[in-house]
Amino acid sequence: MKPAVGFLSLLLVCGGAQATEKAAPKSVATPPPQAVVTAPRTLDELIAVMEREARKAGVDPATVRRVLAGFERLPEVVELATSQTEHERTVAQYVSLLVSAERIELGRSRLGEHQRLITEIETRYGVDRHTLTALWGVETRYGAALGTRPVVRALTTLALEDLRRPEFWRGELLQALRIVERGDIAAVGMIGSWAGAIGHTQFMPSTFNRFAVDFDGDGRRDLMGSVADGLASAANYLAHSGWQRGEPWGFEVTVPDGFDYALSAPTPLRSLVFWKERGLKRAGGDALPASALEHRLLLPAGANGPAFLVNRNFGALLRYNPAVPYALAVAHLGDRIAGGGGFVKAWPDEPAMPRADRQELQERLAALGLDTGGVDGIIGSLTRNAIRSYQKTQGLPEDGHPSPGLLERLRAQR
Ligand code: CA
């Protein structure tokens, strides 16, 4: 499934993203090469293609011509879409940037201001008030940063000029036109991120049309102008992504000495009884709570960093945006807004790995016959599995974590 929102997905691709700039969905970075051949390059060509696509999608082709007439390109969005960010951050840096004392305080006060609304949304969709407030805080600083770019202009520019993924942008542009046609938000007033994410909780247009709700009952799904519509739509998205009412996202745990870190592979999820039998406890020393939900062990910074047991609610946050640092930031900010403390275990003192190093790590693993799914600098599940296999041969904890130390070891091995 595509990410719901535009924010921060470049984390997966680049290991970091600016908090002030919305990033494109991960899929943007891995284009189908054949798209280059057929992409319309002029506005007239684009309008012709879009009219055909609109007809197929049940959007009035006249809307295409009307909204795109007088189009002026927005040059900076192409640069934003195609540049590889140099802002490399570790999970620790990323989480502490987003879960700042200021954002925690502001979250509490925003929750207080909107208590009645957020309670109603919680009751309707089952997503707890703290997580929902935190998501709002991470996406747009509680509505203070909705984006500055005209969405139709941005998406049209990208559809014409981002030759790596023109079909993706045309699809989002078509969905933006559908929003206009339905009267939810007018084309001129539709402002968002450079990638076209809209409103308080930054929905891409395709997500908007599938999951946005009119919670304040004025007949329009106005994710920009209405806090009620924005927050309820996010809750609706999470509910459709498997969010389980009445359950937390997970919690920090301590892992006993001698633990088999191969169990930190993302699947399968296991019962809390399973984890209890292997000696895991809540950070701080309490026994694991009772929960019917299955959990997996998450080690965002490897065996030397904080460890978490996370469940399907954490998975729902990852469907909102498929980057562990993002989901952990939302989850933790929610806990902090609720009055919880910081992480018990310190993050390891380890620098972020630049893309070139991540690629070299993959190259060296591949040279040992391990499948990393390519040498793209993206640390996905295949690369993590390859790391686990290598760690096993070295008698290291099999945490699947790419670290500068691991790269050093691989370099020394030639
Ligand atoms: Ca409304």
GROMACS .gro file of C-alpha atoms and ligand atoms in nm:
model
  415
    1MET     CA    1   0.000   0.000   0.000
    2LYS     CA    2   0.119   0.351  -0.075
    3PRO     CA    3   0.203   0.575   0.216
    4ALA     CA    4  -0.089   0.786   0.322
    5VAL     CA    5   0.111   1.097   0.358
    6GLY     CA    6   0.398   1.283   0.208
    7PHE     CA    7   0.597   1.337   0.520
    8LEU     CA    8   0.931   1.180   0.590
    9SER     CA    9   0.918   0.871   0.379
   10LEU     CA   10   1.257   0.960   0.242
   11LEU     CA   11   1.387   0.832   0.572
   12LEU     CA   12   1.371   0.487   0.428
   13VAL     CA   13   1.554   0.597   0.119
   14CYS     CA   14   1.806   0.838   0.256
   15GLY     CA   15   1.821   0.777   0.628
   16GLY     CA   16   1.697   1.122   0.712
   17ALA     CA   17   1.460   1.400   0.621
   18GLN     CA   18   1.420   1.758   0.718
   19ALA     CA   19   1.146   1.816   0.968
   20THR     CA   20   1.051   2.138   0.796
   21GLU     CA   21   1.022   1.992   0.450
   22LYS     CA   22   0.774   1.734   0.341
   23ALA     CA   23   0.926   1.447   0.154
   24ALA     CA   24   0.789   1.227  -0.119
   25PRO     CA   25   0.660   0.876  -0.073
   26LYS     CA   26   0.927   0.610  -0.083
   27SER     CA   27   0.799   0.473  -0.408
   28VAL     CA   28   0.906   0.793  -0.580
   29ALA     CA   29   1.267   0.692  -0.550
   30THR     CA   30   1.235   0.364  -0.734
   31PRO     CA   31   1.083   0.451  -1.068
   32PRO     CA   32   0.988   0.213  -1.343
   33PRO     CA   33   1.234   0.307  -1.619
   34GLN     CA   34   0.989   0.247  -1.905
   35ALA     CA   35   0.777   0.541  -1.788
   36VAL     CA   36   1.032   0.785  -1.930
   37VAL     CA   37   0.941   0.692  -2.285
   38THR     CA   38   0.569   0.767  -2.274
   39ALA     CA   39   0.544   1.059  -2.032
   40PRO     CA   40   0.379   1.375  -2.167
   41ARG     CA   41   0.628   1.662  -2.173
   42THR     CA   42   0.413   1.962  -2.258
   43LEU     CA   43   0.102   2.093  -2.087
   44ASP     CA   44  -0.111   2.016  -2.392
   45GLU     CA   45   0.014   1.658  -2.404
   46LEU     CA   46  -0.044   1.622  -2.033
   47ILE     CA   47  -0.397   1.757  -2.057
   48ALA     CA   48  -0.474   1.514  -2.342
   49VAL     CA   49  -0.345   1.217  -2.142
   50MET     CA   50  -0.516   1.334  -1.826
   51GLU     CA   51  -0.850   1.378  -2.004
   52ARG     CA   52  -0.835   1.014  -2.111
   53GLU     CA   53  -0.737   0.901  -1.764
   54ALA     CA   54  -1.007   1.120  -1.607
   55ARG     CA   55  -1.275   0.964  -1.824
   56LYS     CA   56  -1.165   0.617  -1.715
   57ALA     CA   57  -1.162   0.721  -1.350
   58GLY     CA   58  -1.503   0.884  -1.356
   59VAL     CA   59  -1.374   1.241  -1.332
   60ASP     CA   60  -1.517   1.497  -1.577
   61PRO     CA   61  -1.251   1.563  -1.844
   62ALA     CA   62  -1.366   1.926  -1.850
   63THR     CA   63  -1.235   1.958  -1.495
   64VAL     CA   64  -0.886   1.872  -1.621
   65ARG     CA   65  -0.883   2.150  -1.878
   66ARG     CA   66  -1.049   2.400  -1.647
   67VAL     CA   67  -0.816   2.345  -1.350
   68LEU     CA   68  -0.495   2.309  -1.550
   69ALA     CA   69  -0.562   2.613  -1.771
   70GLY     CA   70  -0.313   2.887  -1.702
   71PHE     CA   71  -0.078   2.643  -1.530
   72GLU     CA   72   0.253   2.786  -1.418
   73ARG     CA   73   0.529   2.551  -1.321
   74LEU     CA   74   0.664   2.539  -0.968
   75PRO     CA   75   1.034   2.480  -1.038
   76GLU     CA   76   1.156   2.398  -0.688
   77VAL     CA   77   0.939   2.089  -0.647
   78VAL     CA   78   1.135   1.899  -0.911
   79GLU     CA   79   1.453   1.964  -0.726
   80LEU     CA   80   1.289   1.853  -0.402
   81ALA     CA   81   1.158   1.537  -0.564
   82THR     CA   82   1.483   1.434  -0.724
   83SER     CA   83   1.753   1.548  -0.485
   84GLN     CA   84   1.902   1.294  -0.254
   85THR     CA   85   1.897   1.455   0.084
   86GLU     CA   86   2.225   1.495   0.263
   87HIS     CA   87   2.044   1.516   0.595
   88GLU     CA   88   2.137   1.183   0.739
   89ARG     CA   89   1.998   1.117   1.083
   90THR     CA   90   1.998   0.824   1.318
   91VAL     CA   91   1.672   0.703   1.467
   92ALA     CA   92   1.780   0.859   1.796
   93GLN     CA   93   1.843   1.199   1.639
   94TYR     CA   94   1.522   1.182   1.447
   95VAL     CA   95   1.304   1.088   1.743
   96SER     CA   96   1.459   1.347   1.974
   97LEU     CA   97   1.412   1.614   1.708
   98LEU     CA   98   1.042   1.541   1.678
   99VAL     CA   99   0.968   1.455   2.038
  100SER     CA  100   1.100   1.782   2.179
  101ALA     CA  101   0.992   1.931   2.511
  102GLU     CA  102   0.818   2.204   2.314
  103ARG     CA  103   0.621   1.959   2.100
  104ILE     CA  104   0.520   1.759   2.409
  105GLU     CA  105   0.394   2.073   2.586
  106LEU     CA  106   0.216   2.203   2.281
  107GLY     CA  107   0.055   1.862   2.233
  108ARG     CA  108  -0.085   1.867   2.584
  109SER     CA  109  -0.227   2.212   2.537
  110ARG     CA  110  -0.373   2.133   2.193
  111LEU     CA  111  -0.530   1.817   2.334
  112GLY     CA  112  -0.680   2.028   2.612
  113GLU     CA  113  -0.820   2.280   2.364
  114HIS     CA  114  -0.977   2.010   2.148
  115GLN     CA  115  -1.065   1.766   2.426
  116ARG     CA  116  -1.429   1.723   2.330
  117LEU     CA  117  -1.359   1.676   1.959
  118ILE     CA  118  -1.072   1.436   2.014
  119THR     CA  119  -1.279   1.235   2.262
  120GLU     CA  120  -1.555   1.203   2.002
  121ILE     CA  121  -1.304   1.086   1.740
  122GLU     CA  122  -1.153   0.838   1.987
  123THR     CA  123  -1.498   0.697   2.058
  124ARG     CA  124  -1.588   0.670   1.691
  125TYR     CA  125  -1.266   0.525   1.550
  126GLY     CA  126  -1.098   0.367   1.852
  127VAL     CA  127  -0.767   0.549   1.810
  128ASP     CA  128  -0.657   0.687   2.144
  129ARG     CA  129  -0.638   1.061   2.195
  130HIS     CA  130  -0.268   1.072   2.269
  131THR     CA  131  -0.158   0.888   1.956
  132LEU     CA  132  -0.391   1.095   1.741
  133THR     CA  133  -0.266   1.421   1.891
  134ALA     CA  134   0.093   1.304   1.844
  135LEU     CA  135   0.035   1.219   1.481
  136TRP     CA  136  -0.104   1.568   1.430
  137GLY     CA  137   0.204   1.708   1.603
  138VAL     CA  138   0.450   1.512   1.393
  139GLU     CA  139   0.276   1.577   1.062
  140THR     CA  140   0.213   1.950   1.088
  141ARG     CA  141   0.309   2.072   1.435
  142TYR     CA  142  -0.059   2.061   1.533
  143GLY     CA  143  -0.171   2.246   1.224
  144ALA     CA  144   0.098   2.515   1.232
  145ALA     CA  145   0.277   2.381   0.921
  146LEU     CA  146   0.022   2.271   0.665
  147GLY     CA  147   0.259   2.331   0.375
  148THR     CA  148   0.304   2.632   0.151
  149ARG     CA  149   0.270   2.505  -0.204
  150PRO     CA  150  -0.029   2.504  -0.437
  151VAL     CA  151  -0.098   2.132  -0.470
  152VAL     CA  152  -0.229   2.131  -0.827
  153ARG     CA  153   0.067   2.334  -0.952
  154ALA     CA  154   0.312   2.113  -0.764
  155LEU     CA  155   0.162   1.787  -0.890
  156THR     CA  156   0.131   1.916  -1.246
  157THR     CA  157   0.494   2.024  -1.245
  158LEU     CA  158   0.600   1.685  -1.112
  159ALA     CA  159   0.385   1.501  -1.365
  160LEU     CA  160   0.564   1.687  -1.642
  161GLU     CA  161   0.916   1.701  -1.507
  162ASP     CA  162   0.989   1.420  -1.263
  163LEU     CA  163   1.064   1.168  -1.532
  164ARG     CA  164   1.135   0.893  -1.284
  165ARG     CA  165   0.773   0.860  -1.179
  166PRO     CA  166   0.534   1.057  -1.401
  167GLU     CA  167   0.251   0.803  -1.368
  168PHE     CA  168   0.253   0.830  -0.993
  169TRP     CA  169   0.224   1.210  -1.006
  170ARG     CA  170  -0.045   1.200  -1.275
  171GLY     CA  171  -0.242   0.962  -1.056
  172GLU     CA  172  -0.217   1.198  -0.759
  173LEU     CA  173  -0.304   1.496  -0.979
  174LEU     CA  174  -0.614   1.316  -1.101
  175GLN     CA  175  -0.713   1.248  -0.741
  176ALA     CA  176  -0.657   1.616  -0.657
  177LEU     CA  177  -0.895   1.705  -0.940
  178ARG     CA  178  -1.148   1.466  -0.795
  179ILE     CA  179  -1.126   1.654  -0.464
  180VAL     CA  180  -1.190   1.979  -0.652
  181GLU     CA  181  -1.477   1.827  -0.847
  182ARG     CA  182  -1.647   1.701  -0.533
  183GLY     CA  183  -1.623   2.047  -0.384
  184ASP     CA  184  -1.424   1.938  -0.080
  185ILE     CA  185  -1.147   2.194  -0.140
  186ALA     CA  186  -1.121   2.446  -0.424
  187ALA     CA  187  -0.822   2.418  -0.658
  188VAL     CA  188  -0.689   2.764  -0.578
  189GLY     CA  189  -0.714   2.709  -0.206
  190MET     CA  190  -0.551   2.367  -0.207
  191ILE     CA  191  -0.217   2.424  -0.040
  192GLY     CA  192   0.010   2.150   0.087
  193SER     CA  193   0.355   1.996   0.078
  194TRP     CA  194   0.569   1.998  -0.235
  195ALA     CA  195   0.463   1.636  -0.293
  196GLY     CA  196   0.094   1.724  -0.271
  197ALA     CA  197   0.015   1.613   0.085
  198ILE     CA  198  -0.283   1.807   0.217
  199GLY     CA  199  -0.407   1.930   0.549
  200HIS     CA  200  -0.363   1.883   0.922
  201THR     CA  201  -0.258   1.520   0.886
  202GLN     CA  202  -0.102   1.544   0.539
  203PHE     CA  203  -0.304   1.316   0.316
  204MET     CA  204  -0.191   1.253  -0.037
  205PRO     CA  205  -0.487   1.312  -0.272
  206SER     CA  206  -0.536   0.938  -0.339
  207THR     CA  207  -0.557   0.873   0.034
  208PHE     CA  208  -0.784   1.174   0.075
  209ASN     CA  209  -1.038   1.026  -0.164
  210ARG     CA  210  -1.033   0.687   0.003
  211PHE     CA  211  -1.024   0.780   0.369
  212ALA     CA  212  -1.112   1.145   0.430
  213VAL     CA  213  -1.430   1.203   0.633
  214ASP     CA  214  -1.654   1.503   0.694
  215PHE     CA  215  -1.655   1.486   1.072
  216ASP     CA  216  -1.790   1.834   1.140
  217GLY     CA  217  -2.088   1.765   0.915
  218ASP     CA  218  -2.072   2.073   0.691
  219GLY     CA  219  -2.086   1.860   0.377
  220ARG     CA  220  -1.721   1.905   0.279
  221ARG     CA  221  -1.419   1.697   0.364
  222ASP     CA  222  -1.198   1.991   0.440
  223LEU     CA  223  -0.875   1.847   0.571
  224MET     CA  224  -0.711   2.189   0.556
  225GLY     CA  225  -0.968   2.417   0.711
  226SER     CA  226  -1.124   2.181   0.964
  227VAL     CA  227  -0.932   2.027   1.252
  228ALA     CA  228  -1.226   1.791   1.303
  229ASP     CA  229  -1.211   1.661   0.946
  230GLY     CA  230  -0.830   1.638   0.950
  231LEU     CA  231  -0.800   1.444   1.275
  232ALA     CA  232  -1.101   1.220   1.213
  233SER     CA  233  -0.966   1.133   0.869
  234ALA     CA  234  -0.633   1.029   1.019
  235ALA     CA  235  -0.814   0.818   1.279
  236ASN     CA  236  -1.026   0.664   1.003
  237TYR     CA  237  -0.711   0.577   0.811
  238LEU     CA  238  -0.553   0.413   1.116
  239ALA     CA  239  -0.872   0.221   1.191
  240HIS     CA  240  -0.868   0.087   0.835
  241SER     CA  241  -0.501  -0.001   0.879
  242GLY     CA  242  -0.574  -0.240   1.160
  243TRP     CA  243  -0.565  -0.018   1.467
  244GLN     CA  244  -0.700  -0.209   1.765
  245ARG     CA  245  -0.916  -0.009   2.006
  246GLY     CA  246  -0.808  -0.004   2.367
  247GLU     CA  247  -0.453  -0.124   2.302
  248PRO     CA  248  -0.125   0.069   2.317
  249TRP     CA  249   0.119   0.062   2.024
  250GLY     CA  250   0.370  -0.136   2.229
  251PHE     CA  251   0.626  -0.046   2.494
  252GLU     CA  252   0.995  -0.043   2.574
  253VAL     CA  253   1.140  -0.368   2.709
  254THR     CA  254   1.463  -0.501   2.851
  255VAL     CA  255   1.622  -0.802   2.688
  256PRO     CA  256   1.809  -1.054   2.905
  257ASP     CA  257   2.175  -1.151   2.861
  258GLY     CA  258   2.223  -1.440   2.625
  259PHE     CA  259   1.906  -1.359   2.433
  260ASP     CA  260   1.882  -1.496   2.081
  261TYR     CA  261   1.864  -1.177   1.874
  262ALA     CA  262   1.762  -1.370   1.564
  263LEU     CA  263   1.416  -1.342   1.722
  264SER     CA  264   1.418  -0.972   1.631
  265ALA     CA  265   1.330  -1.060   1.272
  266PRO     CA  266   1.009  -0.869   1.189
  267THR     CA  267   0.800  -1.181   1.140
  268PRO     CA  268   0.630  -1.369   1.284
  269LEU     CA  269   0.464  -1.170   1.560
  270ARG     CA  270   0.444  -1.369   1.885
  271SER     CA  271   0.233  -1.374   2.197
  272LEU     CA  272   0.346  -1.184   2.504
  273VAL     CA  273   0.366  -1.524   2.677
  274PHE     CA  274   0.633  -1.623   2.423
  275TRP     CA  275   0.834  -1.310   2.499
  276LYS     CA  276   0.787  -1.351   2.874
  277GLU     CA  277   0.924  -1.705   2.853
  278ARG     CA  278   1.236  -1.565   2.685
  279GLY     CA  279   1.300  -1.330   2.973
  280LEU     CA  280   1.179  -0.999   2.835
  281LYS     CA  281   1.048  -0.746   3.085
  282ARG     CA  282   0.911  -0.399   3.064
  283ALA     CA  283   1.185  -0.139   3.078
  284GLY     CA  284   1.197  -0.040   3.443
  285GLY     CA  285   1.162  -0.403   3.555
  286ASP     CA  286   0.789  -0.480   3.559
  287ALA     CA  287   0.664  -0.803   3.409
  288LEU     CA  288   0.509  -0.784   3.065
  289PRO     CA  289   0.142  -0.685   3.072
  290ALA     CA  290  -0.137  -0.911   2.953
  291SER     CA  291  -0.252  -0.851   2.597
  292ALA     CA  292  -0.422  -1.068   2.342
  293LEU     CA  293  -0.226  -0.894   2.066
  294GLU     CA  294   0.085  -1.049   1.920
  295HIS     CA  295   0.404  -0.848   1.930
  296ARG     CA  296   0.739  -0.834   1.757
  297LEU     CA  297   1.071  -0.722   1.898
  298LEU     CA  298   1.187  -0.395   1.746
  299LEU     CA  299   1.550  -0.286   1.779
  300PRO     CA  300   1.567   0.047   1.594
  301ALA     CA  301   1.936   0.096   1.678
  302GLY     CA  302   2.034  -0.268   1.713
  303ALA     CA  303   2.105  -0.477   2.020
  304ASN     CA  304   2.287  -0.191   2.195
  305GLY     CA  305   1.993   0.049   2.186
  306PRO     CA  306   1.643   0.062   2.332
  307ALA     CA  307   1.425  -0.241   2.256
  308PHE     CA  308   1.051  -0.242   2.205
  309LEU     CA  309   0.772  -0.491   2.175
  310VAL     CA  310   0.531  -0.355   1.915
  311ASN     CA  311   0.197  -0.478   1.789
  312ARG     CA  312  -0.045  -0.418   1.504
  313ASN     CA  313  -0.112  -0.061   1.623
  314PHE     CA  314   0.251   0.021   1.556
  315GLY     CA  315   0.197  -0.152   1.222
  316ALA     CA  316  -0.093   0.087   1.153
  317LEU     CA  317   0.139   0.383   1.213
  318LEU     CA  318   0.382   0.227   0.966
  319ARG     CA  319   0.103   0.212   0.709
  320TYR     CA  320   0.056   0.582   0.759
  321ASN     CA  321   0.420   0.626   0.675
  322PRO     CA  322   0.647   0.324   0.630
  323ALA     CA  323   0.947   0.442   0.828
  324VAL     CA  324   1.025   0.301   1.172
  325PRO     CA  325   1.168   0.634   1.300
  326TYR     CA  326   0.844   0.804   1.199
  327ALA     CA  327   0.621   0.547   1.369
  328LEU     CA  328   0.838   0.547   1.680
  329ALA     CA  329   0.829   0.927   1.698
  330VAL     CA  330   0.449   0.934   1.681
  331ALA     CA  331   0.418   0.649   1.931
  332HIS     CA  332   0.662   0.801   2.177
  333LEU     CA  333   0.526   1.154   2.144
  334GLY     CA  334   0.184   1.011   2.227
  335ASP     CA  335   0.322   0.847   2.541
  336ARG     CA  336   0.492   1.171   2.643
  337ILE     CA  337   0.180   1.381   2.587
  338ALA     CA  338   0.003   1.127   2.811
  339GLY     CA  339   0.258   1.196   3.085
  340GLY     CA  340   0.503   0.910   3.027
  341GLY     CA  341   0.878   0.946   3.056
  342GLY     CA  342   1.163   0.916   2.810
  343PHE     CA  343   1.319   0.591   2.699
  344VAL     CA  344   1.487   0.398   2.980
  345LYS     CA  345   1.782   0.270   2.780
  346ALA     CA  346   2.014   0.518   2.615
  347TRP     CA  347   2.063   0.520   2.241
  348PRO     CA  348   2.407   0.399   2.131
  349ASP     CA  349   2.657   0.671   2.049
  350GLU     CA  350   2.674   0.588   1.681
  351PRO     CA  351   2.680   0.825   1.384
  352ALA     CA  352   2.433   0.799   1.098
  353MET     CA  353   2.558   0.596   0.804
  354PRO     CA  354   2.586   0.798   0.485
  355ARG     CA  355   2.424   0.652   0.178
  356ALA     CA  356   2.759   0.563   0.022
  357ASP     CA  357   2.844   0.356   0.330
  358ARG     CA  358   2.510   0.180   0.324
  359GLN     CA  359   2.570   0.094  -0.040
  360GLU     CA  360   2.918  -0.032   0.037
  361LEU     CA  361   2.775  -0.245   0.317
  362GLN     CA  362   2.532  -0.398   0.070
  363GLU     CA  363   2.805  -0.450  -0.188
  364ARG     CA  364   3.024  -0.633   0.061
  365LEU     CA  365   2.737  -0.849   0.184
  366ALA     CA  366   2.645  -0.932  -0.174
  367ALA     CA  367   3.008  -1.024  -0.246
  368LEU     CA  368   2.973  -1.285   0.029
  369GLY     CA  369   2.678  -1.434  -0.158
  370LEU     CA  370   2.409  -1.273   0.059
  371ASP     CA  371   2.096  -1.126  -0.099
  372THR     CA  372   2.054  -0.759  -0.009
  373GLY     CA  373   1.793  -0.689  -0.274
  374GLY     CA  374   2.028  -0.466  -0.467
  375VAL     CA  375   2.288  -0.203  -0.386
  376ASP     CA  376   2.060   0.097  -0.349
  377GLY     CA  377   2.151   0.219  -0.001
  378ILE     CA  378   1.801   0.132   0.118
  379ILE     CA  379   1.810  -0.086   0.426
  380GLY     CA  380   1.503  -0.301   0.379
  381SER     CA  381   1.413  -0.641   0.514
  382LEU     CA  382   1.636  -0.827   0.267
  383THR     CA  383   1.941  -0.625   0.368
  384ARG     CA  384   1.858  -0.679   0.734
  385ASN     CA  385   1.825  -1.052   0.674
  386ALA     CA  386   2.160  -1.050   0.495
  387ILE     CA  387   2.312  -0.869   0.792
  388ARG     CA  388   2.165  -1.130   1.027
  389SER     CA  389   2.314  -1.409   0.820
  390TYR     CA  390   2.653  -1.240   0.825
  391GLN     CA  391   2.631  -1.171   1.198
  392LYS     CA  392   2.558  -1.539   1.254
  393THR     CA  393   2.877  -1.641   1.075
  394GLN     CA  394   3.069  -1.395   1.294
  395GLY     CA  395   2.915  -1.503   1.624
  396LEU     CA  396   2.763  -1.155   1.664
  397PRO     CA  397   2.416  -1.080   1.801
  398GLU     CA  398   2.184  -1.124   1.503
  399ASP     CA  399   2.007  -0.791   1.530
  400GLY     CA  400   2.015  -0.708   1.157
  401HIS     CA  401   2.134  -0.357   1.236
  402PRO     CA  402   2.358  -0.180   0.982
  403SER     CA  403   2.629   0.000   1.176
  404PRO     CA  404   2.961   0.165   1.099
  405GLY     CA  405   3.124  -0.105   1.312
  406LEU     CA  406   2.975  -0.377   1.098
  407LEU     CA  407   3.102  -0.209   0.784
  408GLU     CA  408   3.449  -0.186   0.938
  409ARG     CA  409   3.441  -0.557   1.007
  410LEU     CA  410   3.341  -0.633   0.649
  411ARG     CA  411   3.617  -0.410   0.515
  412ALA     CA  412   3.876  -0.583   0.729
  413GLN     CA  413   3.768  -0.920   0.599
  414ARG     CA  414   3.874  -0.894   0.240
  415CA      CA  415  -1.635   1.917   0.699
   0.00000   0.00000   0.00000
